[in-house]
Amino acid sequence: MIADIGGYTEYMQFHRTLLGHAEAATTRLLEKVVDAARDFDLIEIEGDAAFLSREADTLDGDARLAAITEAAVAMHRAFHVERRLVELNLCPCDSCAQTSDLKLKFVAHVGEVAIQKIKRRRKLIGMDVIFVHRLLKNPVQVPEYVLLSEDLYRSGGTAPPDHLVHEISQDLEGIGPVRTYFVEVEDLAGPLAPVPDPSGLRRVGETVGILGRGLRCQLRLRRPRRTAPAD
Ligand SMILES: [Zn+2]
């Protein structure tokens, strides 16, 4: 499963006023997204996206689809709660004040992978890993959706109700035409309950948090490189 922040490129391009703030915000958002996908392992952060996986062998078809839709709903909720907190923090810079265009979308697939361990990092490799990544390039027009591969969609009984599922065909680069199915996140989750406005105190905390991160970012960039380790 890949959770991908939409609108991120524009966000990064337009908000360069305070170096580090857009990055700090997206880091925070991705952290919350990953935390919310409790039964999934984080394989890799890929720019504006998180690549997650879980074992499917132990789940029957019904449970596979449910695992995906439940995780998507939880990640989506966590994303927007955190996004709202970034927006409400007291830093007036554009990247902190204008996060409302950021969206979260998902693609998911079930297939066979090999696990490659390099040092302490675990990588997934194989055609199906490429497949799920290719799904990101799709013609879906709605901003927030869960797009399922046919293998995943067909793997079990209770998919989301038929009237919510939209079938599309995609031509995947190097793979060819495939059928995929998407559901709008809102149709799965219902409209987002309004995020309670944090208290003034919390807002100050949030601001300090994000300013701190932005600042650290700048310091790191500005610190001259040493040619030899200190002491
Ligand atoms: Zn800011």
JSON list of C-alpha atoms and ligand atoms in Angstrom, two decimals:
[
{"chain": "A", "resi": 1, "resn": "MET", "atom": "CA", "xyz": [0.00, 0.00, 0.00]},
{"chain": "A", "resi": 2, "resn": "ILE", "atom": "CA", "xyz": [1.24, 3.46, -0.81]},
{"chain": "A", "resi": 3, "resn": "ALA", "atom": "CA", "xyz": [-0.11, 6.57, 0.89]},
{"chain": "A", "resi": 4, "resn": "ASP", "atom": "CA", "xyz": [0.72, 9.55, -1.26]},
{"chain": "A", "resi": 5, "resn": "ILE", "atom": "CA", "xyz": [0.35, 13.22, -0.42]},
{"chain": "A", "resi": 6, "resn": "GLY", "atom": "CA", "xyz": [-1.25, 15.02, -3.34]},
{"chain": "A", "resi": 7, "resn": "GLY", "atom": "CA", "xyz": [-0.60, 18.66, -4.06]},
{"chain": "A", "resi": 8, "resn": "TYR", "atom": "CA", "xyz": [2.84, 18.30, -2.52]},
{"chain": "A", "resi": 9, "resn": "THR", "atom": "CA", "xyz": [4.94, 19.43, -5.47]},
{"chain": "A", "resi": 10, "resn": "GLU", "atom": "CA", "xyz": [2.96, 22.65, -5.78]},
{"chain": "A", "resi": 11, "resn": "TYR", "atom": "CA", "xyz": [3.12, 23.07, -2.03]},
{"chain": "A", "resi": 12, "resn": "MET", "atom": "CA", "xyz": [6.90, 22.76, -2.00]},
{"chain": "A", "resi": 13, "resn": "GLN", "atom": "CA", "xyz": [7.29, 25.03, -5.03]},
{"chain": "A", "resi": 14, "resn": "PHE", "atom": "CA", "xyz": [5.11, 27.85, -3.81]},
{"chain": "A", "resi": 15, "resn": "HIS", "atom": "CA", "xyz": [6.15, 27.90, -0.22]},
{"chain": "A", "resi": 16, "resn": "ARG", "atom": "CA", "xyz": [9.81, 28.64, -0.06]},
{"chain": "A", "resi": 17, "resn": "THR", "atom": "CA", "xyz": [9.48, 31.70, 2.12]},
{"chain": "A", "resi": 18, "resn": "LEU", "atom": "CA", "xyz": [10.84, 30.05, 5.20]},
{"chain": "A", "resi": 19, "resn": "LEU", "atom": "CA", "xyz": [13.25, 27.31, 4.42]},
{"chain": "A", "resi": 20, "resn": "GLY", "atom": "CA", "xyz": [12.37, 24.15, 6.21]},
{"chain": "A", "resi": 21, "resn": "HIS", "atom": "CA", "xyz": [8.76, 24.83, 7.15]},
{"chain": "A", "resi": 22, "resn": "ALA", "atom": "CA", "xyz": [7.16, 22.99, 4.24]},
{"chain": "A", "resi": 23, "resn": "GLU", "atom": "CA", "xyz": [9.52, 20.08, 4.79]},
{"chain": "A", "resi": 24, "resn": "ALA", "atom": "CA", "xyz": [8.83, 20.06, 8.51]},
{"chain": "A", "resi": 25, "resn": "ALA", "atom": "CA", "xyz": [5.09, 20.06, 7.86]},
{"chain": "A", "resi": 26, "resn": "THR", "atom": "CA", "xyz": [5.21, 17.19, 5.37]},
{"chain": "A", "resi": 27, "resn": "THR", "atom": "CA", "xyz": [7.50, 15.18, 7.66]},
{"chain": "A", "resi": 28, "resn": "ARG", "atom": "CA", "xyz": [5.00, 15.60, 10.47]},
{"chain": "A", "resi": 29, "resn": "LEU", "atom": "CA", "xyz": [2.12, 14.60, 8.24]},
{"chain": "A", "resi": 30, "resn": "LEU", "atom": "CA", "xyz": [3.86, 11.48, 7.00]},
{"chain": "A", "resi": 31, "resn": "GLU", "atom": "CA", "xyz": [4.81, 10.47, 10.54]},
{"chain": "A", "resi": 32, "resn": "LYS", "atom": "CA", "xyz": [1.17, 10.65, 11.60]},
{"chain": "A", "resi": 33, "resn": "VAL", "atom": "CA", "xyz": [0.08, 8.74, 8.52]},
{"chain": "A", "resi": 34, "resn": "VAL", "atom": "CA", "xyz": [2.55, 5.92, 9.20]},
{"chain": "A", "resi": 35, "resn": "ASP", "atom": "CA", "xyz": [1.60, 5.78, 12.89]},
{"chain": "A", "resi": 36, "resn": "ALA", "atom": "CA", "xyz": [-2.06, 5.44, 11.99]},
{"chain": "A", "resi": 37, "resn": "ALA", "atom": "CA", "xyz": [-1.46, 2.34, 9.84]},
{"chain": "A", "resi": 38, "resn": "ARG", "atom": "CA", "xyz": [-0.93, 0.17, 12.88]},
{"chain": "A", "resi": 39, "resn": "ASP", "atom": "CA", "xyz": [-0.85, -3.27, 11.30]},
{"chain": "A", "resi": 40, "resn": "PHE", "atom": "CA", "xyz": [1.36, -2.21, 8.43]},
{"chain": "A", "resi": 41, "resn": "ASP", "atom": "CA", "xyz": [5.14, -1.99, 8.34]},
{"chain": "A", "resi": 42, "resn": "LEU", "atom": "CA", "xyz": [6.76, 1.07, 6.90]},
{"chain": "A", "resi": 43, "resn": "ILE", "atom": "CA", "xyz": [9.03, -0.07, 4.10]},
{"chain": "A", "resi": 44, "resn": "GLU", "atom": "CA", "xyz": [10.17, 3.28, 2.86]},
{"chain": "A", "resi": 45, "resn": "ILE", "atom": "CA", "xyz": [9.41, 6.98, 2.74]},
{"chain": "A", "resi": 46, "resn": "GLU", "atom": "CA", "xyz": [9.53, 7.94, -0.91]},
{"chain": "A", "resi": 47, "resn": "GLY", "atom": "CA", "xyz": [9.48, 11.73, -1.09]},
{"chain": "A", "resi": 48, "resn": "ASP", "atom": "CA", "xyz": [5.86, 12.64, -0.46]},
{"chain": "A", "resi": 49, "resn": "ALA", "atom": "CA", "xyz": [4.67, 9.07, -0.06]},
{"chain": "A", "resi": 50, "resn": "ALA", "atom": "CA", "xyz": [4.90, 6.21, 2.42]},
{"chain": "A", "resi": 51, "resn": "PHE", "atom": "CA", "xyz": [5.27, 2.67, 1.11]},
{"chain": "A", "resi": 52, "resn": "LEU", "atom": "CA", "xyz": [3.76, 0.23, 3.61]},
{"chain": "A", "resi": 53, "resn": "SER", "atom": "CA", "xyz": [3.18, -3.48, 3.63]},
{"chain": "A", "resi": 54, "resn": "ARG", "atom": "CA", "xyz": [1.69, -6.31, 5.61]},
{"chain": "A", "resi": 55, "resn": "GLU", "atom": "CA", "xyz": [1.56, -10.02, 5.15]},
{"chain": "A", "resi": 56, "resn": "ALA", "atom": "CA", "xyz": [-1.51, -11.07, 3.23]},
{"chain": "A", "resi": 57, "resn": "ASP", "atom": "CA", "xyz": [-1.17, -14.85, 3.56]},
{"chain": "A", "resi": 58, "resn": "THR", "atom": "CA", "xyz": [-2.62, -14.82, 7.03]},
{"chain": "A", "resi": 59, "resn": "LEU", "atom": "CA", "xyz": [-5.69, -12.85, 5.93]},
{"chain": "A", "resi": 60, "resn": "ASP", "atom": "CA", "xyz": [-8.50, -14.23, 3.85]},
{"chain": "A", "resi": 61, "resn": "GLY", "atom": "CA", "xyz": [-9.90, -12.15, 1.03]},
{"chain": "A", "resi": 62, "resn": "ASP", "atom": "CA", "xyz": [-12.49, -10.32, 3.10]},
{"chain": "A", "resi": 63, "resn": "ALA", "atom": "CA", "xyz": [-9.96, -9.38, 5.70]},
{"chain": "A", "resi": 64, "resn": "ARG", "atom": "CA", "xyz": [-7.49, -8.17, 3.06]},
{"chain": "A", "resi": 65, "resn": "LEU", "atom": "CA", "xyz": [-9.87, -5.60, 1.68]},
{"chain": "A", "resi": 66, "resn": "ALA", "atom": "CA", "xyz": [-11.00, -4.61, 5.14]},
{"chain": "A", "resi": 67, "resn": "ALA", "atom": "CA", "xyz": [-7.38, -4.17, 6.25]},
{"chain": "A", "resi": 68, "resn": "ILE", "atom": "CA", "xyz": [-6.75, -1.80, 3.36]},
{"chain": "A", "resi": 69, "resn": "THR", "atom": "CA", "xyz": [-9.90, 0.26, 3.73]},
{"chain": "A", "resi": 70, "resn": "GLU", "atom": "CA", "xyz": [-9.61, 0.50, 7.52]},
{"chain": "A", "resi": 71, "resn": "ALA", "atom": "CA", "xyz": [-5.98, 1.57, 7.30]},
{"chain": "A", "resi": 72, "resn": "ALA", "atom": "CA", "xyz": [-6.81, 4.11, 4.61]},
{"chain": "A", "resi": 73, "resn": "VAL", "atom": "CA", "xyz": [-9.57, 5.64, 6.69]},
{"chain": "A", "resi": 74, "resn": "ALA", "atom": "CA", "xyz": [-7.34, 5.83, 9.76]},
{"chain": "A", "resi": 75, "resn": "MET", "atom": "CA", "xyz": [-4.41, 7.33, 7.85]},
{"chain": "A", "resi": 76, "resn": "HIS", "atom": "CA", "xyz": [-6.65, 9.82, 6.10]},
{"chain": "A", "resi": 77, "resn": "ARG", "atom": "CA", "xyz": [-8.11, 10.96, 9.40]},
{"chain": "A", "resi": 78, "resn": "ALA", "atom": "CA", "xyz": [-4.69, 11.27, 11.06]},
{"chain": "A", "resi": 79, "resn": "PHE", "atom": "CA", "xyz": [-3.38, 13.19, 8.08]},
{"chain": "A", "resi": 80, "resn": "HIS", "atom": "CA", "xyz": [-6.12, 15.81, 8.19]},
{"chain": "A", "resi": 81, "resn": "VAL", "atom": "CA", "xyz": [-6.05, 16.21, 11.95]},
{"chain": "A", "resi": 82, "resn": "GLU", "atom": "CA", "xyz": [-2.33, 16.93, 11.77]},
{"chain": "A", "resi": 83, "resn": "ARG", "atom": "CA", "xyz": [-2.73, 19.10, 8.67]},
{"chain": "A", "resi": 84, "resn": "ARG", "atom": "CA", "xyz": [-5.23, 21.22, 10.55]},
{"chain": "A", "resi": 85, "resn": "LEU", "atom": "CA", "xyz": [-2.83, 21.56, 13.47]},
{"chain": "A", "resi": 86, "resn": "VAL", "atom": "CA", "xyz": [-0.09, 22.75, 11.13]},
{"chain": "A", "resi": 87, "resn": "GLU", "atom": "CA", "xyz": [-2.54, 25.23, 9.65]},
{"chain": "A", "resi": 88, "resn": "LEU", "atom": "CA", "xyz": [-3.58, 26.53, 13.05]},
{"chain": "A", "resi": 89, "resn": "ASN", "atom": "CA", "xyz": [-0.11, 26.97, 14.40]},
{"chain": "A", "resi": 90, "resn": "LEU", "atom": "CA", "xyz": [0.81, 30.55, 14.93]},
{"chain": "A", "resi": 91, "resn": "CYS", "atom": "CA", "xyz": [3.58, 30.74, 12.37]},
{"chain": "A", "resi": 92, "resn": "PRO", "atom": "CA", "xyz": [2.30, 33.14, 9.72]},
{"chain": "A", "resi": 93, "resn": "CYS", "atom": "CA", "xyz": [4.50, 31.87, 6.89]},
{"chain": "A", "resi": 94, "resn": "ASP", "atom": "CA", "xyz": [2.71, 30.60, 3.80]},
{"chain": "A", "resi": 95, "resn": "SER", "atom": "CA", "xyz": [3.77, 27.00, 4.12]},
{"chain": "A", "resi": 96, "resn": "CYS", "atom": "CA", "xyz": [2.32, 26.76, 7.60]},
{"chain": "A", "resi": 97, "resn": "ALA", "atom": "CA", "xyz": [-0.85, 28.69, 6.84]},
{"chain": "A", "resi": 98, "resn": "GLN", "atom": "CA", "xyz": [-1.79, 27.05, 3.54]},
{"chain": "A", "resi": 99, "resn": "THR", "atom": "CA", "xyz": [-1.96, 23.32, 3.88]},
{"chain": "A", "resi": 100, "resn": "SER", "atom": "CA", "xyz": [-5.60, 22.95, 2.91]},
{"chain": "A", "resi": 101, "resn": "ASP", "atom": "CA", "xyz": [-4.74, 21.91, -0.64]},
{"chain": "A", "resi": 102, "resn": "LEU", "atom": "CA", "xyz": [-2.80, 18.93, 0.61]},
{"chain": "A", "resi": 103, "resn": "LYS", "atom": "CA", "xyz": [-4.66, 15.67, 0.05]},
{"chain": "A", "resi": 104, "resn": "LEU", "atom": "CA", "xyz": [-3.98, 12.04, 0.77]},
{"chain": "A", "resi": 105, "resn": "LYS", "atom": "CA", "xyz": [-4.57, 9.23, -1.69]},
{"chain": "A", "resi": 106, "resn": "PHE", "atom": "CA", "xyz": [-3.81, 5.53, -1.67]},
{"chain": "A", "resi": 107, "resn": "VAL", "atom": "CA", "xyz": [-2.99, 2.72, -4.06]},
{"chain": "A", "resi": 108, "resn": "ALA", "atom": "CA", "xyz": [-2.95, -0.91, -2.98]},
{"chain": "A", "resi": 109, "resn": "HIS", "atom": "CA", "xyz": [-2.15, -4.28, -4.44]},
{"chain": "A", "resi": 110, "resn": "VAL", "atom": "CA", "xyz": [-1.58, -7.83, -3.25]},
{"chain": "A", "resi": 111, "resn": "GLY", "atom": "CA", "xyz": [1.16, -9.93, -4.76]},
{"chain": "A", "resi": 112, "resn": "GLU", "atom": "CA", "xyz": [4.41, -11.75, -4.26]},
{"chain": "A", "resi": 113, "resn": "VAL", "atom": "CA", "xyz": [7.53, -10.05, -3.03]},
{"chain": "A", "resi": 114, "resn": "ALA", "atom": "CA", "xyz": [11.02, -11.00, -2.07]},
{"chain": "A", "resi": 115, "resn": "ILE", "atom": "CA", "xyz": [12.57, -9.44, 0.98]},
{"chain": "A", "resi": 116, "resn": "GLN", "atom": "CA", "xyz": [16.03, -8.02, 0.66]},
{"chain": "A", "resi": 117, "resn": "LYS", "atom": "CA", "xyz": [17.92, -7.11, 3.81]},
{"chain": "A", "resi": 118, "resn": "ILE", "atom": "CA", "xyz": [20.71, -4.64, 3.53]},
{"chain": "A", "resi": 119, "resn": "LYS", "atom": "CA", "xyz": [22.27, -3.73, 6.86]},
{"chain": "A", "resi": 120, "resn": "ARG", "atom": "CA", "xyz": [19.24, -3.24, 9.05]},
{"chain": "A", "resi": 121, "resn": "ARG", "atom": "CA", "xyz": [16.97, -2.08, 6.28]},
{"chain": "A", "resi": 122, "resn": "ARG", "atom": "CA", "xyz": [14.31, -4.30, 4.80]},
{"chain": "A", "resi": 123, "resn": "LYS", "atom": "CA", "xyz": [13.40, -3.77, 1.18]},
{"chain": "A", "resi": 124, "resn": "LEU", "atom": "CA", "xyz": [10.65, -5.40, -0.84]},
{"chain": "A", "resi": 125, "resn": "ILE", "atom": "CA", "xyz": [11.51, -6.32, -4.37]},
{"chain": "A", "resi": 126, "resn": "GLY", "atom": "CA", "xyz": [9.73, -7.93, -7.28]},
{"chain": "A", "resi": 127, "resn": "MET", "atom": "CA", "xyz": [7.32, -7.22, -10.11]},
{"chain": "A", "resi": 128, "resn": "ASP", "atom": "CA", "xyz": [4.42, -6.64, -7.74]},
{"chain": "A", "resi": 129, "resn": "VAL", "atom": "CA", "xyz": [6.37, -3.91, -5.97]},
{"chain": "A", "resi": 130, "resn": "ILE", "atom": "CA", "xyz": [6.85, -2.19, -9.32]},
{"chain": "A", "resi": 131, "resn": "PHE", "atom": "CA", "xyz": [3.20, -2.80, -10.09]},
{"chain": "A", "resi": 132, "resn": "VAL", "atom": "CA", "xyz": [1.87, -1.02, -7.02]},
{"chain": "A", "resi": 133, "resn": "HIS", "atom": "CA", "xyz": [4.15, 1.95, -7.66]},
{"chain": "A", "resi": 134, "resn": "ARG", "atom": "CA", "xyz": [2.96, 2.21, -11.26]},
{"chain": "A", "resi": 135, "resn": "LEU", "atom": "CA", "xyz": [-0.61, 2.44, -10.01]},
{"chain": "A", "resi": 136, "resn": "LEU", "atom": "CA", "xyz": [0.19, 5.93, -8.74]},
{"chain": "A", "resi": 137, "resn": "LYS", "atom": "CA", "xyz": [0.16, 7.20, -12.30]},
{"chain": "A", "resi": 138, "resn": "ASN", "atom": "CA", "xyz": [-3.56, 6.89, -12.92]},
{"chain": "A", "resi": 139, "resn": "PRO", "atom": "CA", "xyz": [-6.39, 8.86, -14.46]},
{"chain": "A", "resi": 140, "resn": "VAL", "atom": "CA", "xyz": [-8.51, 9.13, -11.29]},
{"chain": "A", "resi": 141, "resn": "GLN", "atom": "CA", "xyz": [-9.90, 12.64, -11.13]},
{"chain": "A", "resi": 142, "resn": "VAL", "atom": "CA", "xyz": [-10.97, 12.89, -7.50]},
{"chain": "A", "resi": 143, "resn": "PRO", "atom": "CA", "xyz": [-8.35, 14.17, -5.05]},
{"chain": "A", "resi": 144, "resn": "GLU", "atom": "CA", "xyz": [-8.68, 11.53, -2.32]},
{"chain": "A", "resi": 145, "resn": "TYR", "atom": "CA", "xyz": [-9.23, 7.90, -3.18]},
{"chain": "A", "resi": 146, "resn": "VAL", "atom": "CA", "xyz": [-8.18, 4.32, -2.54]},
{"chain": "A", "resi": 147, "resn": "LEU", "atom": "CA", "xyz": [-7.23, 2.61, -5.80]},
{"chain": "A", "resi": 148, "resn": "LEU", "atom": "CA", "xyz": [-7.18, -1.19, -5.72]},
{"chain": "A", "resi": 149, "resn": "SER", "atom": "CA", "xyz": [-5.55, -3.53, -8.18]},
{"chain": "A", "resi": 150, "resn": "GLU", "atom": "CA", "xyz": [-7.80, -6.15, -9.72]},
{"chain": "A", "resi": 151, "resn": "ASP", "atom": "CA", "xyz": [-5.99, -8.93, -7.83]},
{"chain": "A", "resi": 152, "resn": "LEU", "atom": "CA", "xyz": [-6.73, -7.23, -4.55]},
{"chain": "A", "resi": 153, "resn": "TYR", "atom": "CA", "xyz": [-10.26, -6.24, -5.45]},
{"chain": "A", "resi": 154, "resn": "ARG", "atom": "CA", "xyz": [-11.09, -9.76, -6.62]},
{"chain": "A", "resi": 155, "resn": "SER", "atom": "CA", "xyz": [-9.35, -11.50, -3.75]},
{"chain": "A", "resi": 156, "resn": "GLY", "atom": "CA", "xyz": [-12.31, -11.45, -1.47]},
{"chain": "A", "resi": 157, "resn": "GLY", "atom": "CA", "xyz": [-16.01, -11.25, -0.82]},
{"chain": "A", "resi": 158, "resn": "THR", "atom": "CA", "xyz": [-17.03, -8.00, 0.77]},
{"chain": "A", "resi": 159, "resn": "ALA", "atom": "CA", "xyz": [-15.56, -5.21, -1.24]},
{"chain": "A", "resi": 160, "resn": "PRO", "atom": "CA", "xyz": [-16.95, -1.75, -0.58]},
{"chain": "A", "resi": 161, "resn": "PRO", "atom": "CA", "xyz": [-20.56, -1.57, -1.87]},
{"chain": "A", "resi": 162, "resn": "ASP", "atom": "CA", "xyz": [-20.77, -1.72, -5.67]},
{"chain": "A", "resi": 163, "resn": "HIS", "atom": "CA", "xyz": [-22.23, 1.71, -6.15]},
{"chain": "A", "resi": 164, "resn": "LEU", "atom": "CA", "xyz": [-19.18, 3.26, -4.49]},
{"chain": "A", "resi": 165, "resn": "VAL", "atom": "CA", "xyz": [-16.62, 1.39, -6.55]},
{"chain": "A", "resi": 166, "resn": "HIS", "atom": "CA", "xyz": [-15.54, 2.86, -9.87]},
{"chain": "A", "resi": 167, "resn": "GLU", "atom": "CA", "xyz": [-13.83, 0.63, -12.40]},
{"chain": "A", "resi": 168, "resn": "ILE", "atom": "CA", "xyz": [-11.19, 2.17, -14.63]},
{"chain": "A", "resi": 169, "resn": "SER", "atom": "CA", "xyz": [-8.58, 0.90, -17.01]},
{"chain": "A", "resi": 170, "resn": "GLN", "atom": "CA", "xyz": [-5.00, 2.04, -16.91]},
{"chain": "A", "resi": 171, "resn": "ASP", "atom": "CA", "xyz": [-2.05, 1.40, -19.11]},
{"chain": "A", "resi": 172, "resn": "LEU", "atom": "CA", "xyz": [0.85, 0.76, -16.77]},
{"chain": "A", "resi": 173, "resn": "GLU", "atom": "CA", "xyz": [4.25, 1.64, -18.13]},
{"chain": "A", "resi": 174, "resn": "GLY", "atom": "CA", "xyz": [6.13, -1.55, -19.00]},
{"chain": "A", "resi": 175, "resn": "ILE", "atom": "CA", "xyz": [3.24, -3.70, -17.79]},
{"chain": "A", "resi": 176, "resn": "GLY", "atom": "CA", "xyz": [0.34, -2.96, -20.11]},
{"chain": "A", "resi": 177, "resn": "PRO", "atom": "CA", "xyz": [-3.38, -2.41, -19.70]},
{"chain": "A", "resi": 178, "resn": "VAL", "atom": "CA", "xyz": [-4.90, -3.36, -16.36]},
{"chain": "A", "resi": 179, "resn": "ARG", "atom": "CA", "xyz": [-8.24, -2.91, -14.71]},
{"chain": "A", "resi": 180, "resn": "THR", "atom": "CA", "xyz": [-8.33, -1.11, -11.38]},
{"chain": "A", "resi": 181, "resn": "TYR", "atom": "CA", "xyz": [-11.00, -0.01, -8.96]},
{"chain": "A", "resi": 182, "resn": "PHE", "atom": "CA", "xyz": [-11.23, 3.07, -6.86]},
{"chain": "A", "resi": 183, "resn": "VAL", "atom": "CA", "xyz": [-13.37, 4.30, -4.00]},
{"chain": "A", "resi": 184, "resn": "GLU", "atom": "CA", "xyz": [-13.42, 7.86, -2.81]},
{"chain": "A", "resi": 185, "resn": "VAL", "atom": "CA", "xyz": [-12.07, 8.14, 0.72]},
{"chain": "A", "resi": 186, "resn": "GLU", "atom": "CA", "xyz": [-15.05, 10.21, 1.71]},
{"chain": "A", "resi": 187, "resn": "ASP", "atom": "CA", "xyz": [-17.38, 7.40, 0.67]},
{"chain": "A", "resi": 188, "resn": "LEU", "atom": "CA", "xyz": [-15.48, 5.00, 2.90]},
{"chain": "A", "resi": 189, "resn": "ALA", "atom": "CA", "xyz": [-15.04, 7.26, 5.86]},
{"chain": "A", "resi": 190, "resn": "GLY", "atom": "CA", "xyz": [-17.97, 9.62, 5.65]},
{"chain": "A", "resi": 191, "resn": "PRO", "atom": "CA", "xyz": [-17.21, 13.33, 5.70]},
{"chain": "A", "resi": 192, "resn": "LEU", "atom": "CA", "xyz": [-14.43, 14.23, 8.09]},
{"chain": "A", "resi": 193, "resn": "ALA", "atom": "CA", "xyz": [-15.67, 15.32, 11.45]},
{"chain": "A", "resi": 194, "resn": "PRO", "atom": "CA", "xyz": [-14.39, 18.81, 12.11]},
{"chain": "A", "resi": 195, "resn": "VAL", "atom": "CA", "xyz": [-11.06, 18.73, 13.88]},
{"chain": "A", "resi": 196, "resn": "PRO", "atom": "CA", "xyz": [-11.45, 20.38, 17.26]},
{"chain": "A", "resi": 197, "resn": "ASP", "atom": "CA", "xyz": [-9.48, 23.57, 17.46]},
{"chain": "A", "resi": 198, "resn": "PRO", "atom": "CA", "xyz": [-6.58, 23.08, 19.78]},
{"chain": "A", "resi": 199, "resn": "SER", "atom": "CA", "xyz": [-6.33, 25.29, 22.82]},
{"chain": "A", "resi": 200, "resn": "GLY", "atom": "CA", "xyz": [-4.15, 28.37, 22.70]},
{"chain": "A", "resi": 201, "resn": "LEU", "atom": "CA", "xyz": [-1.53, 26.55, 24.70]},
{"chain": "A", "resi": 202, "resn": "ARG", "atom": "CA", "xyz": [-1.37, 23.67, 22.29]},
{"chain": "A", "resi": 203, "resn": "ARG", "atom": "CA", "xyz": [-1.10, 26.11, 19.42]},
{"chain": "A", "resi": 204, "resn": "VAL", "atom": "CA", "xyz": [1.93, 27.74, 20.97]},
{"chain": "A", "resi": 205, "resn": "GLY", "atom": "CA", "xyz": [3.41, 24.29, 21.43]},
{"chain": "A", "resi": 206, "resn": "GLU", "atom": "CA", "xyz": [2.77, 23.44, 17.81]},
{"chain": "A", "resi": 207, "resn": "THR", "atom": "CA", "xyz": [4.37, 26.66, 16.68]},
{"chain": "A", "resi": 208, "resn": "VAL", "atom": "CA", "xyz": [7.47, 26.14, 18.74]},
{"chain": "A", "resi": 209, "resn": "GLY", "atom": "CA", "xyz": [7.66, 22.62, 17.38]},
{"chain": "A", "resi": 210, "resn": "ILE", "atom": "CA", "xyz": [7.55, 23.61, 13.77]},
{"chain": "A", "resi": 211, "resn": "LEU", "atom": "CA", "xyz": [9.72, 26.70, 14.13]},
{"chain": "A", "resi": 212, "resn": "GLY", "atom": "CA", "xyz": [12.28, 24.57, 15.90]},
{"chain": "A", "resi": 213, "resn": "ARG", "atom": "CA", "xyz": [12.34, 22.07, 13.10]},
{"chain": "A", "resi": 214, "resn": "GLY", "atom": "CA", "xyz": [12.60, 24.70, 10.41]},
{"chain": "A", "resi": 215, "resn": "LEU", "atom": "CA", "xyz": [15.40, 26.34, 12.29]},
{"chain": "A", "resi": 216, "resn": "ARG", "atom": "CA", "xyz": [17.29, 23.10, 12.76]},
{"chain": "A", "resi": 217, "resn": "CYS", "atom": "CA", "xyz": [16.93, 22.54, 9.05]},
{"chain": "A", "resi": 218, "resn": "GLN", "atom": "CA", "xyz": [18.52, 25.87, 8.28]},
{"chain": "A", "resi": 219, "resn": "LEU", "atom": "CA", "xyz": [21.29, 25.39, 10.77]},
{"chain": "A", "resi": 220, "resn": "ARG", "atom": "CA", "xyz": [22.12, 22.05, 9.29]},
{"chain": "A", "resi": 221, "resn": "LEU", "atom": "CA", "xyz": [22.30, 23.52, 5.82]},
{"chain": "A", "resi": 222, "resn": "ARG", "atom": "CA", "xyz": [24.40, 26.45, 6.87]},
{"chain": "A", "resi": 223, "resn": "ARG", "atom": "CA", "xyz": [26.91, 24.63, 8.98]},
{"chain": "A", "resi": 224, "resn": "PRO", "atom": "CA", "xyz": [30.10, 24.36, 6.97]},
{"chain": "A", "resi": 225, "resn": "ARG", "atom": "CA", "xyz": [31.26, 20.85, 6.25]},
{"chain": "A", "resi": 226, "resn": "ARG", "atom": "CA", "xyz": [34.16, 19.62, 8.26]},
{"chain": "A", "resi": 227, "resn": "THR", "atom": "CA", "xyz": [36.87, 17.78, 6.48]},
{"chain": "A", "resi": 228, "resn": "ALA", "atom": "CA", "xyz": [37.77, 15.74, 9.53]},
{"chain": "A", "resi": 229, "resn": "PRO", "atom": "CA", "xyz": [35.59, 14.64, 12.42]},
{"chain": "A", "resi": 230, "resn": "ALA", "atom": "CA", "xyz": [35.71, 16.97, 15.40]},
{"chain": "A", "resi": 231, "resn": "ASP", "atom": "CA", "xyz": [37.70, 15.78, 18.38]},
{"chain": "B", "resi": 1, "resn": "ZN", "atom": "ZN", "xyz": [6.03, 28.48, 9.01]}
]
